[in-house]
Amino acid sequence: MSRSDDARATAYDASPFLPRDGGLDAYRRAAAKCQGCPLYENATQTVFGRGDPSARVVLVGEQPGDQEDRQGEPFVGPAGRLLDKALAEAGIDRGSAYVTNAVKHFKFTVPERGKRRIHKPPTLREMSACRPWLGAELDLVRPEVVVALGATAGKALLGGSFRVTKDRGSLLPMPGAEQERYVVATVHPSAILRADDREAAYAGLVSDLKVAARVLNGS
Ligand code: URA
Ligand code: SF4
């Protein structure tokens, strides 16, 4: 990597695109024009969070997938359907939640001779570039509990030492929060679709989501 590449690389940052004030709608409109990292170049559109602006629970995924990129909404593809089912089973109403992603643009490759767009994990630089949007969403919604779906969301919320295996399923204090607000981490719904033992993986997701549900039910 040349020196000038390096200088440009360290400049990945969504902050200059954030509005100075306004509600979620103002942030959504501004995020639609974000060029804070190169991911906007090949994706169809920014996929900002959706849901109840005063939700008590926020669910955070990794980044939009193929369907989300086309439709402009988070978790509307296969992973979203699985998530909806698990949420219902855990007693969390998706309609009263706010759902978003750690990274707001779809990152993918198109294999030679292929047509299907294959998901690629975001890099640390892209994750930190996009972090201000998630920060703004959490500041505006102020949920009591945030569910981190998978490692990318976990790292965005809890820092680089986060590990799903070690940290999942328990009530963790929300970093920087002045009162009782929590993070609950679990696996990413897509990981369940790929798991050898899907049933066990799914049961694990539901059981972690129930930890968040208990906060909401005050028990
Ligand atoms: N996977 C995610 O992490 N987020 C989505 O919105 C869809 C799939
Ligand atoms: Fe901006 Fe995030 Fe999209 Fe990068 S991924 S362009 S930081 S919205």
PDB file of C-alpha atoms and ligand atoms in Angstrom:
ATOM      1  CA  MET A   1       0.000   0.000   0.000  1.00  0.00           C
ATOM      2  CA  SER A   2       1.436   3.391  -0.970  1.00  0.00           C
ATOM      3  CA  ARG A   3       1.606   6.284   1.453  1.00  0.00           C
ATOM      4  CA  SER A   4      -1.222   8.140  -0.260  1.00  0.00           C
ATOM      5  CA  ASP A   5      -3.453   5.040  -0.190  1.00  0.00           C
ATOM      6  CA  ASP A   6      -2.704   4.760   3.454  1.00  0.00           C
ATOM      7  CA  ALA A   7      -3.632   8.381   4.121  1.00  0.00           C
ATOM      8  CA  ARG A   8      -6.908   7.953   2.293  1.00  0.00           C
ATOM      9  CA  ALA A   9      -7.594   4.705   4.117  1.00  0.00           C
ATOM     10  CA  THR A  10      -7.322   6.246   7.549  1.00  0.00           C
ATOM     11  CA  ALA A  11      -9.782   8.929   6.462  1.00  0.00           C
ATOM     12  CA  TYR A  12     -12.749   6.520   6.168  1.00  0.00           C
ATOM     13  CA  ASP A  13     -15.318   8.204   8.367  1.00  0.00           C
ATOM     14  CA  ALA A  14     -19.057   8.843   8.204  1.00  0.00           C
ATOM     15  CA  SER A  15     -18.905  11.733  10.706  1.00  0.00           C
ATOM     16  CA  PRO A  16     -18.759  14.564   8.125  1.00  0.00           C
ATOM     17  CA  PHE A  17     -22.058  13.280   6.681  1.00  0.00           C
ATOM     18  CA  LEU A  18     -23.992  13.294   9.954  1.00  0.00           C
ATOM     19  CA  PRO A  19     -26.498  16.112  10.405  1.00  0.00           C
ATOM     20  CA  ARG A  20     -25.929  18.363  13.382  1.00  0.00           C
ATOM     21  CA  ASP A  21     -29.399  17.751  14.753  1.00  0.00           C
ATOM     22  CA  GLY A  22     -32.789  16.348  13.872  1.00  0.00           C
ATOM     23  CA  GLY A  23     -34.537  13.075  14.476  1.00  0.00           C
ATOM     24  CA  LEU A  24     -34.162   9.655  12.902  1.00  0.00           C
ATOM     25  CA  ASP A  25     -35.706  10.838   9.630  1.00  0.00           C
ATOM     26  CA  ALA A  26     -33.089  13.572   9.256  1.00  0.00           C
ATOM     27  CA  TYR A  27     -30.366  11.012   9.925  1.00  0.00           C
ATOM     28  CA  ARG A  28     -31.905   8.558   7.469  1.00  0.00           C
ATOM     29  CA  ARG A  29     -31.971  11.206   4.734  1.00  0.00           C
ATOM     30  CA  ALA A  30     -28.361  12.160   5.434  1.00  0.00           C
ATOM     31  CA  ALA A  31     -27.201   8.528   5.561  1.00  0.00           C
ATOM     32  CA  ALA A  32     -28.659   8.025   2.087  1.00  0.00           C
ATOM     33  CA  LYS A  33     -25.882  10.315   0.834  1.00  0.00           C
ATOM     34  CA  CYS A  34     -23.045   8.971   2.963  1.00  0.00           C
ATOM     35  CA  GLN A  35     -19.705   8.435   1.248  1.00  0.00           C
ATOM     36  CA  GLY A  36     -17.743   7.869   4.426  1.00  0.00           C
ATOM     37  CA  CYS A  37     -16.123   4.710   3.071  1.00  0.00           C
ATOM     38  CA  PRO A  38     -15.993   3.044  -0.367  1.00  0.00           C
ATOM     39  CA  LEU A  39     -18.930   0.682   0.272  1.00  0.00           C
ATOM     40  CA  TYR A  40     -21.475   3.141  -1.117  1.00  0.00           C
ATOM     41  CA  GLU A  41     -19.892   2.794  -4.574  1.00  0.00           C
ATOM     42  CA  ASN A  42     -21.194  -0.660  -5.509  1.00  0.00           C
ATOM     43  CA  ALA A  43     -24.241  -1.015  -3.295  1.00  0.00           C
ATOM     44  CA  THR A  44     -27.729  -0.020  -4.422  1.00  0.00           C
ATOM     45  CA  GLN A  45     -28.567   2.185  -1.458  1.00  0.00           C
ATOM     46  CA  THR A  46     -27.924   2.917   2.195  1.00  0.00           C
ATOM     47  CA  VAL A  47     -29.934   0.629   4.440  1.00  0.00           C
ATOM     48  CA  PHE A  48     -30.647   2.653   7.553  1.00  0.00           C
ATOM     49  CA  GLY A  49     -32.396   1.269  10.630  1.00  0.00           C
ATOM     50  CA  ARG A  50     -36.164   0.812  10.762  1.00  0.00           C
ATOM     51  CA  GLY A  51     -38.721   0.562  13.474  1.00  0.00           C
ATOM     52  CA  ASP A  52     -40.220   2.289  16.471  1.00  0.00           C
ATOM     53  CA  PRO A  53     -38.244   5.504  17.197  1.00  0.00           C
ATOM     54  CA  SER A  54     -38.927   5.010  20.916  1.00  0.00           C
ATOM     55  CA  ALA A  55     -38.294   1.267  20.939  1.00  0.00           C
ATOM     56  CA  ARG A  56     -37.148  -0.295  24.207  1.00  0.00           C
ATOM     57  CA  VAL A  57     -35.075  -2.810  22.274  1.00  0.00           C
ATOM     58  CA  VAL A  58     -32.717  -2.281  19.344  1.00  0.00           C
ATOM     59  CA  LEU A  59     -31.429  -5.217  17.292  1.00  0.00           C
ATOM     60  CA  VAL A  60     -28.110  -4.737  15.517  1.00  0.00           C
ATOM     61  CA  GLY A  61     -26.952  -6.976  12.644  1.00  0.00           C
ATOM     62  CA  GLU A  62     -23.777  -6.862  10.571  1.00  0.00           C
ATOM     63  CA  GLN A  63     -24.635  -5.245   7.258  1.00  0.00           C
ATOM     64  CA  PRO A  64     -27.472  -5.471   4.731  1.00  0.00           C
ATOM     65  CA  GLY A  65     -27.598  -8.578   2.556  1.00  0.00           C
ATOM     66  CA  ASP A  66     -28.663  -8.917  -1.060  1.00  0.00           C
ATOM     67  CA  GLN A  67     -32.397  -8.517  -0.396  1.00  0.00           C
ATOM     68  CA  GLU A  68     -31.903  -5.672   2.066  1.00  0.00           C
ATOM     69  CA  ASP A  69     -29.729  -3.846  -0.474  1.00  0.00           C
ATOM     70  CA  ARG A  70     -32.499  -4.127  -3.091  1.00  0.00           C
ATOM     71  CA  GLN A  71     -35.372  -3.267  -0.768  1.00  0.00           C
ATOM     72  CA  GLY A  72     -33.641  -0.650   1.391  1.00  0.00           C
ATOM     73  CA  GLU A  73     -34.708  -2.207   4.697  1.00  0.00           C
ATOM     74  CA  PRO A  74     -32.785  -4.253   7.257  1.00  0.00           C
ATOM     75  CA  PHE A  75     -33.455  -7.966   7.794  1.00  0.00           C
ATOM     76  CA  VAL A  76     -36.048  -8.544   5.096  1.00  0.00           C
ATOM     77  CA  GLY A  77     -34.290 -11.541   3.468  1.00  0.00           C
ATOM     78  CA  PRO A  78     -33.803 -15.150   4.669  1.00  0.00           C
ATOM     79  CA  ALA A  79     -31.867 -14.125   7.803  1.00  0.00           C
ATOM     80  CA  GLY A  80     -34.641 -11.660   8.611  1.00  0.00           C
ATOM     81  CA  ARG A  81     -37.326 -14.318   8.349  1.00  0.00           C
ATOM     82  CA  LEU A  82     -35.399 -16.520  10.742  1.00  0.00           C
ATOM     83  CA  LEU A  83     -34.902 -13.590  13.088  1.00  0.00           C
ATOM     84  CA  ASP A  84     -38.633 -12.770  13.040  1.00  0.00           C
ATOM     85  CA  LYS A  85     -39.466 -16.326  14.004  1.00  0.00           C
ATOM     86  CA  ALA A  86     -36.902 -16.394  16.825  1.00  0.00           C
ATOM     87  CA  LEU A  87     -38.064 -13.026  18.153  1.00  0.00           C
ATOM     88  CA  ALA A  88     -41.678 -14.191  18.242  1.00  0.00           C
ATOM     89  CA  GLU A  89     -40.637 -17.347  20.062  1.00  0.00           C
ATOM     90  CA  ALA A  90     -38.652 -15.330  22.608  1.00  0.00           C
ATOM     91  CA  GLY A  91     -41.617 -13.013  23.189  1.00  0.00           C
ATOM     92  CA  ILE A  92     -40.172  -9.902  21.529  1.00  0.00           C
ATOM     93  CA  ASP A  93     -42.442  -8.070  19.110  1.00  0.00           C
ATOM     94  CA  ARG A  94     -40.430  -6.968  16.064  1.00  0.00           C
ATOM     95  CA  GLY A  95     -43.035  -4.282  15.409  1.00  0.00           C
ATOM     96  CA  SER A  96     -42.125  -2.505  18.621  1.00  0.00           C
ATOM     97  CA  ALA A  97     -38.374  -2.928  18.148  1.00  0.00           C
ATOM     98  CA  TYR A  98     -35.866  -0.908  16.126  1.00  0.00           C
ATOM     99  CA  VAL A  99     -33.718  -2.968  13.769  1.00  0.00           C
ATOM    100  CA  THR A 100     -30.457  -1.823  12.222  1.00  0.00           C
ATOM    101  CA  ASN A 101     -26.947  -2.891  11.192  1.00  0.00           C
ATOM    102  CA  ALA A 102     -23.398  -2.030  12.247  1.00  0.00           C
ATOM    103  CA  VAL A 103     -22.569  -1.187   8.614  1.00  0.00           C
ATOM    104  CA  LYS A 104     -25.176   0.449   6.376  1.00  0.00           C
ATOM    105  CA  HIS A 105     -24.070  -0.625   2.905  1.00  0.00           C
ATOM    106  CA  PHE A 106     -23.987  -4.133   1.404  1.00  0.00           C
ATOM    107  CA  LYS A 107     -20.475  -5.398   0.736  1.00  0.00           C
ATOM    108  CA  PHE A 108     -20.236  -8.187  -1.806  1.00  0.00           C
ATOM    109  CA  THR A 109     -18.261  -9.828  -4.579  1.00  0.00           C
ATOM    110  CA  VAL A 110     -19.541 -11.211  -7.850  1.00  0.00           C
ATOM    111  CA  PRO A 111     -17.591 -14.365  -8.668  1.00  0.00           C
ATOM    112  CA  GLU A 112     -16.250 -14.662 -12.217  1.00  0.00           C
ATOM    113  CA  ARG A 113     -18.926 -16.135 -14.475  1.00  0.00           C
ATOM    114  CA  GLY A 114     -21.353 -15.856 -11.582  1.00  0.00           C
ATOM    115  CA  LYS A 115     -24.282 -13.526 -11.207  1.00  0.00           C
ATOM    116  CA  ARG A 116     -25.201 -13.924  -7.575  1.00  0.00           C
ATOM    117  CA  ARG A 117     -23.719 -11.334  -5.286  1.00  0.00           C
ATOM    118  CA  ILE A 118     -21.817 -12.991  -2.463  1.00  0.00           C
ATOM    119  CA  HIS A 119     -21.694 -11.279   0.936  1.00  0.00           C
ATOM    120  CA  LYS A 120     -18.255 -10.177   2.097  1.00  0.00           C
ATOM    121  CA  PRO A 121     -17.578  -9.251   5.713  1.00  0.00           C
ATOM    122  CA  PRO A 122     -16.813  -5.578   6.318  1.00  0.00           C
ATOM    123  CA  THR A 123     -13.278  -4.667   7.394  1.00  0.00           C
ATOM    124  CA  LEU A 124     -12.487  -3.045  10.696  1.00  0.00           C
ATOM    125  CA  ARG A 125     -11.932   0.258   8.884  1.00  0.00           C
ATOM    126  CA  GLU A 126     -15.358   0.108   7.269  1.00  0.00           C
ATOM    127  CA  MET A 127     -16.930  -0.825  10.579  1.00  0.00           C
ATOM    128  CA  SER A 128     -15.396   2.118  12.379  1.00  0.00           C
ATOM    129  CA  ALA A 129     -16.170   4.484   9.500  1.00  0.00           C
ATOM    130  CA  CYS A 130     -19.852   3.579   9.782  1.00  0.00           C
ATOM    131  CA  ARG A 131     -20.002   3.518  13.591  1.00  0.00           C
ATOM    132  CA  PRO A 132     -21.239   7.145  13.951  1.00  0.00           C
ATOM    133  CA  TRP A 133     -24.557   6.212  12.310  1.00  0.00           C
ATOM    134  CA  LEU A 134     -25.180   3.444  14.823  1.00  0.00           C
ATOM    135  CA  GLY A 135     -24.133   5.786  17.620  1.00  0.00           C
ATOM    136  CA  ALA A 136     -26.665   8.365  16.455  1.00  0.00           C
ATOM    137  CA  GLU A 137     -29.428   5.764  16.208  1.00  0.00           C
ATOM    138  CA  LEU A 138     -28.748   4.548  19.745  1.00  0.00           C
ATOM    139  CA  ASP A 139     -28.626   8.119  21.084  1.00  0.00           C
ATOM    140  CA  LEU A 140     -31.960   8.935  19.463  1.00  0.00           C
ATOM    141  CA  VAL A 141     -33.811   5.731  20.305  1.00  0.00           C
ATOM    142  CA  ARG A 142     -32.241   5.265  23.756  1.00  0.00           C
ATOM    143  CA  PRO A 143     -33.268   1.622  24.182  1.00  0.00           C
ATOM    144  CA  GLU A 144     -33.059  -0.261  27.450  1.00  0.00           C
ATOM    145  CA  VAL A 145     -31.486  -3.231  25.734  1.00  0.00           C
ATOM    146  CA  VAL A 146     -29.484  -3.656  22.545  1.00  0.00           C
ATOM    147  CA  VAL A 147     -29.167  -7.108  20.991  1.00  0.00           C
ATOM    148  CA  ALA A 148     -25.909  -7.661  19.109  1.00  0.00           C
ATOM    149  CA  LEU A 149     -26.481 -10.226  16.376  1.00  0.00           C
ATOM    150  CA  GLY A 150     -23.066 -11.752  15.717  1.00  0.00           C
ATOM    151  CA  ALA A 151     -19.435 -10.713  15.993  1.00  0.00           C
ATOM    152  CA  THR A 152     -19.503  -7.538  13.887  1.00  0.00           C
ATOM    153  CA  ALA A 153     -22.336  -6.019  15.907  1.00  0.00           C
ATOM    154  CA  GLY A 154     -20.726  -7.234  19.131  1.00  0.00           C
ATOM    155  CA  LYS A 155     -17.427  -5.557  18.300  1.00  0.00           C
ATOM    156  CA  ALA A 156     -19.177  -2.353  17.220  1.00  0.00           C
ATOM    157  CA  LEU A 157     -21.008  -2.201  20.545  1.00  0.00           C
ATOM    158  CA  LEU A 158     -18.538  -3.713  22.993  1.00  0.00           C
ATOM    159  CA  GLY A 159     -15.114  -3.280  21.405  1.00  0.00           C
ATOM    160  CA  GLY A 160     -12.523  -5.430  19.711  1.00  0.00           C
ATOM    161  CA  SER A 161     -12.122  -7.987  22.493  1.00  0.00           C
ATOM    162  CA  PHE A 162     -15.743  -9.097  22.036  1.00  0.00           C
ATOM    163  CA  ARG A 163     -16.182 -12.822  21.251  1.00  0.00           C
ATOM    164  CA  VAL A 164     -19.595 -14.369  20.595  1.00  0.00           C
ATOM    165  CA  THR A 165     -18.698 -17.662  22.299  1.00  0.00           C
ATOM    166  CA  LYS A 166     -17.523 -15.966  25.477  1.00  0.00           C
ATOM    167  CA  ASP A 167     -19.982 -13.072  25.686  1.00  0.00           C
ATOM    168  CA  ARG A 168     -23.291 -14.381  24.354  1.00  0.00           C
ATOM    169  CA  GLY A 169     -26.435 -14.786  26.398  1.00  0.00           C
ATOM    170  CA  SER A 170     -25.638 -12.592  29.377  1.00  0.00           C
ATOM    171  CA  LEU A 171     -26.717  -9.149  30.396  1.00  0.00           C
ATOM    172  CA  LEU A 172     -23.738  -6.868  29.766  1.00  0.00           C
ATOM    173  CA  PRO A 173     -23.677  -3.202  30.775  1.00  0.00           C
ATOM    174  CA  MET A 174     -23.995  -0.847  27.809  1.00  0.00           C
ATOM    175  CA  PRO A 175     -20.650   0.967  27.490  1.00  0.00           C
ATOM    176  CA  GLY A 176     -20.959   4.662  28.298  1.00  0.00           C
ATOM    177  CA  ALA A 177     -24.527   4.412  29.553  1.00  0.00           C
ATOM    178  CA  GLU A 178     -25.199   6.343  32.728  1.00  0.00           C
ATOM    179  CA  GLN A 179     -28.035   4.153  33.928  1.00  0.00           C
ATOM    180  CA  GLU A 180     -29.264   0.599  33.666  1.00  0.00           C
ATOM    181  CA  ARG A 181     -29.067  -0.169  30.000  1.00  0.00           C
ATOM    182  CA  TYR A 182     -27.803  -3.443  28.599  1.00  0.00           C
ATOM    183  CA  VAL A 183     -26.307  -5.273  25.683  1.00  0.00           C
ATOM    184  CA  VAL A 184     -27.151  -8.910  25.021  1.00  0.00           C
ATOM    185  CA  ALA A 185     -25.072 -10.648  22.385  1.00  0.00           C
ATOM    186  CA  THR A 186     -25.963 -13.686  20.374  1.00  0.00           C
ATOM    187  CA  VAL A 187     -25.121 -15.421  17.109  1.00  0.00           C
ATOM    188  CA  HIS A 188     -25.945 -13.946  13.742  1.00  0.00           C
ATOM    189  CA  PRO A 189     -29.126 -15.448  12.221  1.00  0.00           C
ATOM    190  CA  SER A 190     -27.175 -16.241   9.008  1.00  0.00           C
ATOM    191  CA  ALA A 191     -24.829 -18.432  11.049  1.00  0.00           C
ATOM    192  CA  ILE A 192     -27.841 -20.563  11.964  1.00  0.00           C
ATOM    193  CA  LEU A 193     -28.733 -21.023   8.310  1.00  0.00           C
ATOM    194  CA  ARG A 194     -25.197 -22.369   7.777  1.00  0.00           C
ATOM    195  CA  ALA A 195     -24.895 -24.418  10.983  1.00  0.00           C
ATOM    196  CA  ASP A 196     -24.481 -28.216  10.925  1.00  0.00           C
ATOM    197  CA  ASP A 197     -26.964 -28.545  13.747  1.00  0.00           C
ATOM    198  CA  ARG A 198     -29.468 -25.874  12.852  1.00  0.00           C
ATOM    199  CA  GLU A 199     -31.925 -26.860  15.543  1.00  0.00           C
ATOM    200  CA  ALA A 200     -29.409 -26.453  18.345  1.00  0.00           C
ATOM    201  CA  ALA A 201     -28.096 -23.192  16.888  1.00  0.00           C
ATOM    202  CA  TYR A 202     -31.626 -21.832  16.592  1.00  0.00           C
ATOM    203  CA  ALA A 203     -32.473 -22.854  20.161  1.00  0.00           C
ATOM    204  CA  GLY A 204     -29.372 -20.966  21.295  1.00  0.00           C
ATOM    205  CA  LEU A 205     -30.517 -17.812  19.517  1.00  0.00           C
ATOM    206  CA  VAL A 206     -33.988 -18.018  21.079  1.00  0.00           C
ATOM    207  CA  SER A 207     -32.515 -18.597  24.511  1.00  0.00           C
ATOM    208  CA  ASP A 208     -30.231 -15.513  24.179  1.00  0.00           C
ATOM    209  CA  LEU A 209     -33.136 -13.413  22.936  1.00  0.00           C
ATOM    210  CA  LYS A 210     -35.108 -14.458  26.015  1.00  0.00           C
ATOM    211  CA  VAL A 211     -32.416 -12.808  28.155  1.00  0.00           C
ATOM    212  CA  ALA A 212     -33.241  -9.528  26.397  1.00  0.00           C
ATOM    213  CA  ALA A 213     -36.978 -10.244  26.684  1.00  0.00           C
ATOM    214  CA  ARG A 214     -36.643 -10.545  30.461  1.00  0.00           C
ATOM    215  CA  VAL A 215     -35.293  -6.985  30.636  1.00  0.00           C
ATOM    216  CA  LEU A 216     -38.310  -5.782  28.676  1.00  0.00           C
ATOM    217  CA  ASN A 217     -40.724  -7.733  30.849  1.00  0.00           C
ATOM    218  CA  GLY A 218     -39.033  -6.526  34.022  1.00  0.00           C
ATOM    219  CA  SER A 219     -38.393 -10.036  35.301  1.00  0.00           C
TER     220      SER A 219
HETATM  221  N1  URA B   1     -27.785  -9.762   7.763  1.00  0.00           N
HETATM  222  C1  URA B   1     -27.554  -8.670   8.525  1.00  0.00           C
HETATM  223  O1  URA B   1     -26.631  -8.621   9.321  1.00  0.00           O
HETATM  224  N2  URA B   1     -28.345  -7.643   8.384  1.00  0.00           N
HETATM  225  C2  URA B   1     -29.370  -7.607   7.539  1.00  0.00           C
HETATM  226  O2  URA B   1     -30.048  -6.594   7.487  1.00  0.00           O
HETATM  227  C3  URA B   1     -29.607  -8.759   6.756  1.00  0.00           C
HETATM  228  C4  URA B   1     -28.795  -9.820   6.882  1.00  0.00           C
HETATM  229 FE1  SF4 B   2     -21.180   5.587   4.854  1.00  0.00          FE
HETATM  230 FE2  SF4 B   2     -21.420   3.366   6.304  1.00  0.00          FE
HETATM  231 FE3  SF4 B   2     -22.075   3.359   3.744  1.00  0.00          FE
HETATM  232 FE4  SF4 B   2     -19.530   3.482   4.441  1.00  0.00          FE
HETATM  233  S1  SF4 B   2     -20.947   1.776   4.830  1.00  0.00           S
HETATM  234  S2  SF4 B   2     -20.546   4.746   2.889  1.00  0.00           S
HETATM  235  S3  SF4 B   2     -19.641   4.751   6.283  1.00  0.00           S
HETATM  236  S4  SF4 B   2     -23.083   4.522   5.343  1.00  0.00           S
END
